[in-house]
mmCIF file of C-alpha atoms and ligand atoms in Angstrom:
data_model
loop_
_atom_site.group_PDB
_atom_site.id
_atom_site.type_symbol
_atom_site.label_atom_id
_atom_site.label_comp_id
_atom_site.label_asym_id
_atom_site.label_seq_id
_atom_site.Cartn_x
_atom_site.Cartn_y
_atom_site.Cartn_z
ATOM 1 C CA UNK A 1108 -10.097 2.517 14.521
ATOM 2 C CA UNK A 1109 -8.227 -0.231 16.243
ATOM 3 C CA UNK A 1110 -4.693 0.857 17.245
ATOM 4 C CA UNK A 1111 -1.753 -1.370 18.065
ATOM 5 C CA UNK A 1112 1.636 0.017 19.023
ATOM 6 C CA UNK A 1113 4.867 -1.955 18.658
ATOM 7 C CA UNK A 1114 8.312 -1.109 19.897
ATOM 8 C CA UNK A 1115 10.154 -2.584 16.931
ATOM 9 C CA UNK A 1116 9.670 -2.659 13.188
ATOM 10 C CA UNK A 1117 10.140 -6.454 13.384
ATOM 11 C CA UNK A 1118 7.151 -6.786 15.688
ATOM 12 C CA UNK A 1119 5.065 -4.555 13.431
ATOM 13 C CA UNK A 1120 6.045 -6.629 10.385
ATOM 14 C CA UNK A 1121 5.182 -9.872 12.222
ATOM 15 C CA UNK A 1122 1.717 -8.567 13.087
ATOM 16 C CA UNK A 1123 1.080 -7.221 9.580
ATOM 17 C CA UNK A 1124 2.158 -10.522 7.985
ATOM 18 C CA UNK A 1125 -0.128 -12.416 10.356
ATOM 19 C CA UNK A 1126 -3.107 -10.292 9.293
ATOM 20 C CA UNK A 1127 -2.136 -10.752 5.621
ATOM 21 C CA UNK A 1128 -1.814 -14.538 5.850
ATOM 22 C CA UNK A 1129 -4.882 -15.018 8.053
ATOM 23 C CA UNK A 1130 -6.919 -13.111 5.465
ATOM 24 C CA UNK A 1131 -5.746 -15.441 2.681
ATOM 25 C CA UNK A 1132 -6.388 -18.518 4.806
ATOM 26 C CA UNK A 1133 -9.917 -17.458 5.625
ATOM 27 C CA UNK A 1134 -10.620 -16.436 2.015
ATOM 28 C CA UNK A 1135 -8.204 -17.977 -0.523
ATOM 29 C CA UNK A 1136 -9.877 -15.902 -3.282
ATOM 30 C CA UNK A 1137 -9.389 -12.601 -1.473
ATOM 31 C CA UNK A 1138 -8.767 -9.368 -3.399
ATOM 32 C CA UNK A 1139 -5.944 -7.434 -1.755
ATOM 33 C CA UNK A 1140 -4.952 -3.783 -2.066
ATOM 34 C CA UNK A 1141 -1.179 -3.539 -1.705
ATOM 35 C CA UNK A 1142 1.239 -0.755 -0.809
ATOM 36 C CA UNK A 1143 4.866 -0.037 -1.624
ATOM 37 C CA UNK A 1144 7.478 2.063 0.209
ATOM 38 C CA UNK A 1145 9.920 1.083 2.946
ATOM 39 C CA UNK A 1146 7.313 0.298 5.608
ATOM 40 C CA UNK A 1147 5.749 -2.894 4.132
ATOM 41 C CA UNK A 1148 9.040 -4.587 3.154
ATOM 42 C CA UNK A 1149 9.265 -6.549 6.432
ATOM 43 C CA UNK A 1150 5.666 -7.693 6.044
ATOM 44 C CA UNK A 1151 6.338 -8.966 2.513
ATOM 45 C CA UNK A 1152 9.509 -10.756 3.700
ATOM 46 C CA UNK A 1153 7.525 -12.673 6.291
ATOM 47 C CA UNK A 1154 4.645 -13.432 3.912
ATOM 48 C CA UNK A 1155 7.117 -14.852 1.390
ATOM 49 C CA UNK A 1156 8.889 -16.896 4.078
ATOM 50 C CA UNK A 1157 5.650 -18.429 5.346
ATOM 51 C CA UNK A 1158 4.188 -19.009 1.895
ATOM 52 C CA UNK A 1159 7.149 -21.048 0.751
ATOM 53 C CA UNK A 1160 6.077 -23.549 3.436
ATOM 54 C CA UNK A 1161 2.447 -23.592 2.322
ATOM 55 C CA UNK A 1162 1.072 -25.244 -0.755
ATOM 56 C CA UNK A 1163 -0.730 -22.914 -3.189
ATOM 57 C CA UNK A 1164 -0.788 -19.974 -0.798
ATOM 58 C CA UNK A 1165 -1.471 -17.305 -3.432
ATOM 59 C CA UNK A 1166 -3.010 -19.476 -6.136
ATOM 60 C CA UNK A 1167 -6.416 -17.782 -6.166
ATOM 61 C CA UNK A 1168 -5.469 -14.409 -4.674
ATOM 62 C CA UNK A 1169 -5.943 -11.214 -6.686
ATOM 63 C CA UNK A 1170 -3.921 -8.075 -5.963
ATOM 64 C CA UNK A 1171 -4.273 -4.422 -6.910
ATOM 65 C CA UNK A 1172 -1.504 -2.014 -6.067
ATOM 66 C CA UNK A 1173 -2.364 1.395 -4.767
ATOM 67 C CA UNK A 1174 -0.276 3.363 -7.183
ATOM 68 C CA UNK A 1175 2.448 3.594 -9.817
ATOM 69 C CA UNK A 1176 4.635 6.378 -11.170
ATOM 70 C CA UNK A 1177 3.696 7.949 -14.489
ATOM 71 C CA UNK A 1178 6.300 7.798 -17.238
ATOM 72 C CA UNK A 1179 8.508 5.216 -15.511
ATOM 73 C CA UNK A 1180 8.911 1.966 -17.468
ATOM 74 C CA UNK A 1181 8.091 -1.214 -15.566
ATOM 75 C CA UNK A 1182 11.682 -2.405 -16.049
ATOM 76 C CA UNK A 1183 13.043 0.621 -14.157
ATOM 77 C CA UNK A 1184 14.182 -0.402 -10.670
ATOM 78 C CA UNK A 1185 12.294 2.549 -9.173
ATOM 79 C CA UNK A 1186 8.923 1.471 -10.584
ATOM 80 C CA UNK A 1187 6.411 -0.044 -8.203
ATOM 81 C CA UNK A 1188 6.067 -2.924 -10.664
ATOM 82 C CA UNK A 1189 9.760 -3.737 -10.064
ATOM 83 C CA UNK A 1190 9.284 -3.301 -6.311
ATOM 84 C CA UNK A 1191 6.385 -5.766 -6.198
ATOM 85 C CA UNK A 1192 8.275 -8.283 -8.304
ATOM 86 C CA UNK A 1193 11.298 -8.028 -6.034
ATOM 87 C CA UNK A 1194 9.507 -8.132 -2.705
ATOM 88 C CA UNK A 1195 6.534 -10.426 -3.374
ATOM 89 C CA UNK A 1196 5.394 -11.612 -6.782
ATOM 90 C CA UNK A 1197 8.623 -13.328 -7.823
ATOM 91 C CA UNK A 1198 8.619 -15.455 -4.667
ATOM 92 C CA UNK A 1199 5.017 -16.683 -4.368
ATOM 93 C CA UNK A 1200 2.663 -18.711 -6.551
ATOM 94 C CA UNK A 1201 0.464 -15.759 -7.499
ATOM 95 C CA UNK A 1202 -0.864 -15.881 -11.064
ATOM 96 C CA UNK A 1203 0.679 -12.846 -12.832
ATOM 97 C CA UNK A 1204 -2.708 -12.362 -14.525
ATOM 98 C CA UNK A 1205 -4.167 -11.692 -11.084
ATOM 99 C CA UNK A 1206 -1.623 -9.030 -10.102
ATOM 100 C CA UNK A 1207 -2.597 -5.522 -11.092
ATOM 101 C CA UNK A 1208 -0.740 -2.223 -11.069
ATOM 102 C CA UNK A 1209 -1.737 0.901 -12.934
ATOM 103 C CA UNK A 1210 0.250 1.227 -16.163
ATOM 104 C CA UNK A 1211 2.104 4.518 -15.840
ATOM 105 C CA UNK A 1212 3.312 4.193 -19.442
ATOM 106 C CA UNK A 1213 -0.182 3.935 -20.966
ATOM 107 C CA UNK A 1214 -0.644 6.306 -23.919
ATOM 108 C CA UNK A 1215 -3.866 7.655 -22.399
ATOM 109 C CA UNK A 1216 -3.386 7.865 -18.641
ATOM 110 C CA UNK A 1217 -6.947 9.003 -17.901
ATOM 111 C CA UNK A 1218 -8.337 6.004 -19.800
ATOM 112 C CA UNK A 1219 -5.895 3.804 -17.861
ATOM 113 C CA UNK A 1220 -7.290 5.150 -14.568
ATOM 114 C CA UNK A 1221 -10.871 4.397 -15.625
ATOM 115 C CA UNK A 1222 -9.799 0.921 -16.741
ATOM 116 C CA UNK A 1223 -8.113 0.287 -13.366
ATOM 117 C CA UNK A 1224 -11.231 1.314 -11.435
ATOM 118 C CA UNK A 1225 -13.394 -1.012 -13.492
ATOM 119 C CA UNK A 1226 -10.897 -3.866 -13.068
ATOM 120 C CA UNK A 1227 -11.209 -3.480 -9.291
ATOM 121 C CA UNK A 1228 -14.996 -3.436 -9.586
ATOM 122 C CA UNK A 1229 -15.014 -6.476 -11.882
ATOM 123 C CA UNK A 1230 -12.864 -8.375 -9.364
ATOM 124 C CA UNK A 1231 -15.601 -7.812 -6.771
ATOM 125 C CA UNK A 1232 -13.941 -4.875 -4.972
ATOM 126 C CA UNK A 1233 -11.064 -4.809 -2.507
ATOM 127 C CA UNK A 1234 -11.423 -7.163 0.459
ATOM 128 C CA UNK A 1235 -8.416 -6.038 2.480
ATOM 129 C CA UNK A 1236 -6.145 -3.105 1.728
ATOM 130 C CA UNK A 1237 -2.797 -2.359 3.352
ATOM 131 C CA UNK A 1238 -1.612 1.245 3.375
ATOM 132 C CA UNK A 1239 1.528 3.103 4.339
ATOM 133 C CA UNK A 1240 1.510 6.687 5.558
ATOM 134 C CA UNK A 1241 3.341 9.533 3.852
ATOM 135 C CA UNK A 1242 4.979 12.156 6.056
ATOM 136 C CA UNK A 1243 2.434 14.702 4.886
ATOM 137 C CA UNK A 1244 -0.405 12.270 5.595
ATOM 138 C CA UNK A 1245 -0.769 10.939 2.062
ATOM 139 C CA UNK A 1246 -2.192 7.468 1.451
ATOM 140 C CA UNK A 1247 -1.370 5.888 -1.880
ATOM 141 C CA UNK A 1248 -0.365 9.069 -3.697
ATOM 142 C CA UNK A 1249 -3.374 11.039 -2.506
ATOM 143 C CA UNK A 1250 -1.694 14.259 -1.476
ATOM 144 C CA UNK A 1251 -3.149 16.867 0.933
ATOM 145 C CA UNK A 1252 -6.273 18.491 -0.472
ATOM 146 C CA UNK A 1253 -7.557 15.352 -2.200
ATOM 147 C CA UNK A 1254 -11.363 15.086 -1.930
ATOM 148 C CA UNK A 1255 -12.373 12.008 0.038
ATOM 149 C CA UNK A 1256 -14.539 10.727 -2.815
ATOM 150 C CA UNK A 1257 -11.703 10.805 -5.392
ATOM 151 C CA UNK A 1258 -11.311 7.739 -7.589
ATOM 152 C CA UNK A 1259 -8.249 6.404 -9.437
ATOM 153 C CA UNK A 1260 -6.611 9.262 -11.309
ATOM 154 C CA UNK A 1261 -3.397 10.985 -12.378
ATOM 155 C CA UNK A 1262 -1.855 13.167 -9.670
ATOM 156 C CA UNK A 1263 1.014 15.599 -9.426
ATOM 157 C CA UNK A 1264 3.423 14.683 -6.628
ATOM 158 C CA UNK A 1265 4.397 17.292 -4.051
ATOM 159 C CA UNK A 1266 8.039 18.305 -3.680
ATOM 160 C CA UNK A 1267 8.177 16.656 -0.250
ATOM 161 C CA UNK A 1268 6.899 13.323 -1.607
ATOM 162 C CA UNK A 1269 9.354 13.481 -4.525
ATOM 163 C CA UNK A 1270 12.133 14.212 -2.063
ATOM 164 C CA UNK A 1271 11.086 11.321 0.228
ATOM 165 C CA UNK A 1272 11.128 8.876 -2.703
ATOM 166 C CA UNK A 1273 14.229 10.247 -4.480
ATOM 167 C CA UNK A 1274 16.433 7.324 -3.347
ATOM 168 C CA UNK A 1275 14.719 5.055 -5.876
ATOM 169 C CA UNK A 1276 15.810 7.342 -8.727
ATOM 170 C CA UNK A 1277 19.565 7.717 -8.257
ATOM 171 C CA UNK A 1278 19.945 9.095 -11.786
ATOM 172 C CA UNK A 1279 18.056 12.159 -10.522
ATOM 173 C CA UNK A 1280 14.871 12.047 -12.620
ATOM 174 C CA UNK A 1281 12.307 11.728 -9.827
ATOM 175 C CA UNK A 1282 8.861 11.399 -11.433
ATOM 176 C CA UNK A 1283 6.530 14.386 -11.182
ATOM 177 C CA UNK A 1284 3.266 12.460 -11.631
ATOM 178 C CA UNK A 1285 1.700 9.162 -10.665
ATOM 179 C CA UNK A 1286 -1.495 7.170 -10.978
ATOM 180 C CA UNK A 1287 -3.122 6.441 -7.632
ATOM 181 C CA UNK A 1288 -6.268 4.760 -6.394
ATOM 182 C CA UNK A 1289 -8.434 7.536 -4.996
ATOM 183 C CA UNK A 1290 -9.389 7.912 -1.357
ATOM 184 C CA UNK A 1291 -12.927 6.876 -2.349
ATOM 185 C CA UNK A 1292 -11.530 3.735 -4.003
ATOM 186 C CA UNK A 1293 -9.564 2.905 -0.844
ATOM 187 C CA UNK A 1294 -12.520 3.563 1.459
ATOM 188 C CA UNK A 1295 -14.571 1.041 -0.551
ATOM 189 C CA UNK A 1296 -12.241 -1.724 0.667
ATOM 190 C CA UNK A 1297 -14.023 -4.013 3.149
ATOM 191 C CA UNK A 1298 -11.109 -3.784 5.600
ATOM 192 C CA UNK A 1299 -8.041 -1.543 5.834
ATOM 193 C CA UNK A 1300 -4.732 -1.896 7.658
ATOM 194 C CA UNK A 1301 -2.559 1.203 7.966
ATOM 195 C CA UNK A 1302 1.118 0.580 8.696
ATOM 196 C CA UNK A 1303 3.024 3.468 10.253
ATOM 197 C CA UNK A 1304 6.761 3.327 10.788
ATOM 198 C CA UNK A 1305 9.842 5.194 9.705
ATOM 199 C CA UNK A 1306 11.429 8.499 10.556
ATOM 200 C CA UNK A 1307 9.607 11.774 10.217
ATOM 201 C CA UNK A 1308 6.138 10.287 10.758
ATOM 202 C CA UNK A 1309 5.604 11.569 14.331
ATOM 203 C CA UNK A 1310 3.696 14.683 13.300
ATOM 204 C CA UNK A 1311 1.493 12.781 10.848
ATOM 205 C CA UNK A 1312 0.789 10.178 13.494
ATOM 206 C CA UNK A 1313 -0.180 12.805 16.035
ATOM 207 C CA UNK A 1314 -2.510 14.419 13.530
ATOM 208 C CA UNK A 1315 -4.132 11.102 12.724
ATOM 209 C CA UNK A 1316 -4.589 10.288 16.404
ATOM 210 C CA UNK A 1317 -6.333 13.623 16.983
ATOM 211 C CA UNK A 1318 -9.339 12.264 15.100
ATOM 212 C CA UNK A 1319 -9.908 15.489 13.202
ATOM 213 C CA UNK A 1320 -11.206 14.691 9.723
ATOM 214 C CA UNK A 1321 -9.920 17.158 7.152
ATOM 215 C CA UNK A 1322 -8.969 16.944 3.457
ATOM 216 C CA UNK A 1323 -5.677 18.730 4.223
ATOM 217 C CA UNK A 1324 -4.665 15.463 5.902
ATOM 218 C CA UNK A 1325 -5.652 12.574 3.573
ATOM 219 C CA UNK A 1326 -5.209 9.738 6.095
ATOM 220 C CA UNK A 1327 -7.868 11.313 8.318
ATOM 221 C CA UNK A 1328 -10.440 9.955 5.818
ATOM 222 C CA UNK A 1329 -9.815 6.567 7.427
ATOM 223 C CA UNK A 1330 -11.835 7.711 10.440
ATOM 224 C CA UNK A 1331 -14.874 7.477 8.146
ATOM 225 C CA UNK A 1332 -14.336 3.738 7.639
ATOM 226 C CA UNK A 1333 -15.722 1.100 9.991
ATOM 227 C CA UNK A 1334 -12.951 -1.491 9.763
ATOM 228 C CA UNK A 1335 -9.496 0.057 10.083
ATOM 229 C CA UNK A 1336 -6.544 -1.265 12.032
ATOM 230 C CA UNK A 1337 -3.527 0.951 12.570
ATOM 231 C CA UNK A 1338 -0.201 -0.713 13.343
ATOM 232 C CA UNK A 1339 2.360 1.752 14.651
ATOM 233 C CA UNK A 1340 6.023 1.391 15.452
ATOM 234 C CA UNK A 1341 7.169 4.233 17.637
ATOM 235 C CA UNK A 1342 10.823 3.331 18.207
ATOM 236 C CA UNK A 1343 12.666 1.316 15.546
ATOM 237 C CA UNK A 1344 14.797 -1.355 17.254
ATOM 238 C CA UNK A 1345 15.025 -5.136 17.097
ATOM 239 C CA UNK A 1346 12.629 -7.841 18.354
ATOM 240 C CA UNK A 1347 9.915 -7.189 20.944
ATOM 241 C CA UNK A 1348 6.172 -7.629 21.359
ATOM 242 C CA UNK A 1349 2.994 -5.547 21.030
ATOM 243 C CA UNK A 1350 2.359 -3.165 23.899
ATOM 244 C CA UNK A 1351 -1.398 -2.898 23.380
HETATM 245 C C1 GLP B 803 5.028 6.481 -1.144
HETATM 246 C C2 GLP B 803 3.872 5.566 -1.535
HETATM 247 C C3 GLP B 803 2.916 5.410 -0.407
HETATM 248 C C4 GLP B 803 3.677 5.038 0.852
HETATM 249 C C5 GLP B 803 4.555 6.200 1.242
HETATM 250 C C6 GLP B 803 5.321 5.980 2.535
HETATM 251 O O1 GLP B 803 4.793 7.804 -1.418
HETATM 252 N N1 GLP B 803 3.170 5.995 -2.688
HETATM 253 O O2 GLP B 803 1.957 4.411 -0.744
HETATM 254 O O3 GLP B 803 2.794 4.735 1.882
HETATM 255 O O4 GLP B 803 5.471 6.395 0.199
HETATM 256 O O5 GLP B 803 6.514 5.310 2.273
HETATM 257 P P1 GLP B 803 7.505 4.738 3.331
HETATM 258 O O6 GLP B 803 6.918 3.488 3.836
HETATM 259 O O7 GLP B 803 8.759 4.493 2.548
HETATM 260 O O8 GLP B 803 7.681 5.761 4.382
#
């Protein structure tokens, strides 16, 4: 694992956006795995800003999101579909046909999971996947206890994850289930970038740094992958540069 520590969320977002854009420049047909949550918002802002200056930045890019809530319509502001539209897709020249999120409203969710896995396979597999880190160590919505070979499937969210994401559901109906790429699906990505920032992540970060690989801490599976970069912001403040 390659670790970089930043002393501001701005610096982390700059570095993440650079990795994102460099990957597209070196392979305009790249297949990206994309995260949601608060952490990647700064990265998406910078990607959008830079892409408006470049011709056909996203024209041949394909994206697969890590996860989506079950039972939440795409039009709902809390859906990850709405998030991606707001933070990225609406602002770049990506072909909507090439943007993929699991359909949490599908009548048969298990069939939807199998379909999503085969869509990723048919696209040639993930080339570069960005991840955030849940406070309990989850990646995507792979909660503690997930086997490392799990594929895309329906999962029940833990109380702590529902609590952490409750802001997006002000009416109070925080979803209980989601569809997520499995840890095995994520580990198949050629390269992975884990973004860690936000309050309450210190313990998870410490556990990840320990190097102990255990299913009770899903992110520890990343130690089994050969090409992982971890970008960490330890103290949220404004503008500064990488310290290592
Ligand atoms: C959600 C998402 C994860 C994300 C995590 C952390 O549960 N499913 O993919 O990494 O939240 O979110 P945040 O960046 O808001 O801390």
